[in-house]
Short mmCIF file of C-alpha atoms and ligand atoms in Angstrom, two decimals:
data_model
loop_
_atom_site.label_atom_id
_atom_site.label_comp_id
_atom_site.label_asym_id
_atom_site.label_seq_id
_atom_site.Cartn_x
_atom_site.Cartn_y
_atom_site.Cartn_z
CA MET A 1 29.08 35.39 31.06
CA ALA A 2 29.14 37.58 33.58
CA GLU A 3 33.00 38.25 34.45
CA GLN A 4 34.90 40.30 36.87
CA THR A 5 38.00 42.71 35.87
CA LEU A 6 39.99 44.94 37.51
CA PHE A 7 41.22 48.62 36.51
CA ILE A 8 43.18 51.35 38.29
CA VAL A 9 43.02 54.91 37.68
CA LYS A 10 46.48 55.81 37.37
CA PRO A 11 48.06 58.91 39.49
CA ASP A 12 48.02 61.08 35.83
CA ALA A 13 44.30 60.75 35.57
CA VAL A 14 43.75 61.42 39.06
CA GLN A 15 45.64 64.32 39.37
CA ARG A 16 43.97 65.48 35.91
CA ASN A 17 40.28 65.02 37.50
CA LEU A 18 39.71 62.39 35.55
CA ILE A 19 38.12 59.55 37.63
CA GLY A 20 34.43 60.35 37.46
CA GLU A 21 34.85 60.16 33.57
CA ILE A 22 36.59 57.04 33.45
CA ILE A 23 34.28 55.17 35.88
CA SER A 24 31.80 56.90 34.25
CA ARG A 25 32.75 54.96 30.85
CA PHE A 26 32.45 51.20 32.26
CA GLU A 27 29.07 52.56 34.03
CA LYS A 28 27.53 53.32 30.99
CA LYS A 29 28.77 50.47 28.97
CA GLY A 30 26.51 48.51 31.44
CA PHE A 31 29.42 46.74 33.95
CA LYS A 32 28.56 46.98 37.52
CA VAL A 33 31.09 48.29 39.98
CA MET A 34 31.86 46.23 42.46
CA LYS A 35 34.33 47.49 44.84
CA LEU A 36 36.08 50.98 44.48
CA LYS A 37 39.16 52.42 46.30
CA MET A 38 41.27 55.32 46.29
CA PHE A 39 44.91 54.78 47.72
CA ASN A 40 48.50 55.22 47.57
CA PHE A 41 50.12 51.76 46.54
CA THR A 42 53.19 51.18 48.74
CA LYS A 43 56.68 50.42 46.51
CA LYS A 44 56.19 46.83 47.95
CA GLN A 45 52.55 46.42 46.90
CA ALA A 46 53.41 48.12 43.38
CA GLU A 47 56.60 45.57 43.11
CA GLU A 48 54.13 42.76 43.35
CA PHE A 49 51.31 44.53 41.61
CA TYR A 50 53.68 44.82 38.71
CA SER A 51 55.82 41.40 39.28
CA VAL A 52 55.33 40.11 35.75
CA HIS A 53 57.32 42.93 34.42
CA LYS A 54 60.04 42.93 36.92
CA SER A 55 62.95 42.10 34.36
CA LYS A 56 62.09 44.48 32.01
CA PRO A 57 64.09 47.83 31.39
CA PHE A 58 60.90 49.97 32.46
CA PHE A 59 60.25 48.54 36.04
CA ASN A 60 61.92 51.13 37.80
CA GLU A 61 60.32 53.94 36.18
CA LEU A 62 56.90 52.18 36.21
CA VAL A 63 56.85 51.45 39.56
CA SER A 64 58.31 55.07 40.59
CA PHE A 65 55.34 56.23 38.64
CA ILE A 66 52.58 54.29 40.20
CA ILE A 67 53.70 55.00 43.45
CA SER A 68 53.77 58.80 42.53
CA GLY A 69 50.36 59.45 43.44
CA ARG A 70 47.28 58.44 44.43
CA ILE A 71 45.41 55.85 42.48
CA VAL A 72 41.65 54.70 42.24
CA ALA A 73 41.32 50.97 41.74
CA ALA A 74 37.84 49.26 40.90
CA VAL A 75 36.40 45.89 40.17
CA ILE A 76 33.93 45.84 37.63
CA GLU A 77 31.54 42.82 36.66
CA GLY A 78 29.76 42.24 33.33
CA ASN A 79 29.74 40.43 30.27
CA ASN A 80 33.55 39.46 28.77
CA ALA A 81 34.84 42.16 31.14
CA ILE A 82 38.18 41.33 30.50
CA GLU A 83 38.52 41.43 26.88
CA THR A 84 35.92 44.16 26.80
CA THR A 85 37.61 46.60 29.08
CA ARG A 86 40.91 46.39 27.60
CA LEU A 87 39.51 47.16 24.18
CA MET A 88 37.77 50.27 26.15
CA ILE A 89 41.26 51.32 27.23
CA GLY A 90 42.92 51.17 24.10
CA SER A 91 46.81 50.58 23.40
CA THR A 92 49.47 50.69 25.95
CA LYS A 93 50.84 53.81 23.96
CA SER A 94 48.62 56.40 24.52
CA PHE A 95 49.55 58.68 21.50
CA GLU A 96 48.89 55.35 19.18
CA ALA A 97 45.33 54.44 21.04
CA ALA A 98 42.54 54.78 18.90
CA PRO A 99 40.07 57.70 19.22
CA GLY A 100 37.30 56.39 21.50
CA SER A 101 39.22 54.34 23.44
CA ILE A 102 40.09 56.07 27.10
CA ARG A 103 43.66 56.50 26.26
CA GLY A 104 43.10 57.59 22.84
CA ASP A 105 40.87 60.18 24.17
CA PHE A 106 42.83 61.58 27.51
CA GLY A 107 46.47 61.03 26.88
CA LEU A 108 49.38 60.83 24.78
CA GLY A 109 52.02 58.80 27.52
CA PHE A 110 53.82 55.56 27.83
CA THR A 111 54.56 54.98 31.03
CA ASP A 112 51.81 57.80 32.23
CA ASN A 113 48.96 55.95 30.36
CA ILE A 114 45.96 56.90 32.30
CA ILE A 115 44.78 53.89 33.39
CA HIS A 116 45.37 50.08 34.01
CA ALA A 117 43.40 46.76 33.37
CA SER A 118 43.96 43.23 33.95
CA ASP A 119 44.80 41.16 30.80
CA SER A 120 43.69 37.88 31.58
CA LYS A 121 42.20 36.07 34.31
CA GLN A 122 45.14 34.89 35.96
CA SER A 123 46.44 38.72 36.23
CA PHE A 124 42.87 39.69 37.88
CA GLU A 125 43.29 37.18 40.49
CA LYS A 126 46.59 38.28 41.26
CA GLU A 127 46.23 42.02 41.11
CA VAL A 128 42.71 41.80 43.13
CA LYS A 129 44.43 40.05 45.81
CA VAL A 130 47.49 42.75 46.07
CA VAL A 131 44.85 45.79 45.60
CA PHE A 132 41.70 44.70 48.02
CA GLU A 133 43.33 42.24 50.47
P1 CMP B 1 50.40 48.71 32.06
O1 CMP B 1 48.70 48.47 31.49
O2 CMP B 1 49.61 49.38 33.53
O3 CMP B 1 51.10 47.57 32.15
C1 CMP B 1 52.15 47.96 32.58
C2 CMP B 1 52.83 49.06 32.07
O4 CMP B 1 54.27 49.52 31.90
C3 CMP B 1 51.96 49.86 31.18
O5 CMP B 1 50.36 50.18 31.30
C4 CMP B 1 52.84 51.06 30.78
O6 CMP B 1 52.39 52.30 31.50
C5 CMP B 1 54.10 50.74 31.15
N1 CMP B 1 55.54 50.38 29.98
C6 CMP B 1 55.03 49.38 29.04
N2 CMP B 1 55.81 49.36 28.27
C7 CMP B 1 56.95 50.38 28.66
C8 CMP B 1 57.83 50.71 27.88
N3 CMP B 1 58.53 50.12 26.94
N4 CMP B 1 58.52 51.79 28.91
C9 CMP B 1 58.09 52.50 29.78
N5 CMP B 1 56.37 51.87 29.88
C10 CMP B 1 56.06 50.89 29.96
#
């Protein structure tokens, strides 16, 4: 069943010229890129985007990192997009992510973990509003 999800190429990956490589993985997998945008989050937008983590001890670090440089957001569409994309990006801690996953192949960081992707339909609907509306 066709479904949409959103991912963000984070500042560390943009800085390292990995935008094309990352988008290409999703295209090669069979997803269609429906929306694409390069921009900087404002602090307010970032706080809204990550509001589920507001009470976490790493919230400030997370917001500072995501506003530290340009990012690229995409909405992609295809079968089982949300779950499949989460599989493709790998575990949150890049240093533990399986080889073959995006984090597993390109990073070692935790806050700076290359890519974000919506983890549920509810997150997708909220995140797409913050980024594209
Ligand atoms: P992301 O998929 O963007 O969703 C929330 C982000 O918070 C996560 O990737 C990490 O970058 C970051 N994160 C989660 N847990 C921690 C933590 N314990 N310390 C620092 N950053 C974290």
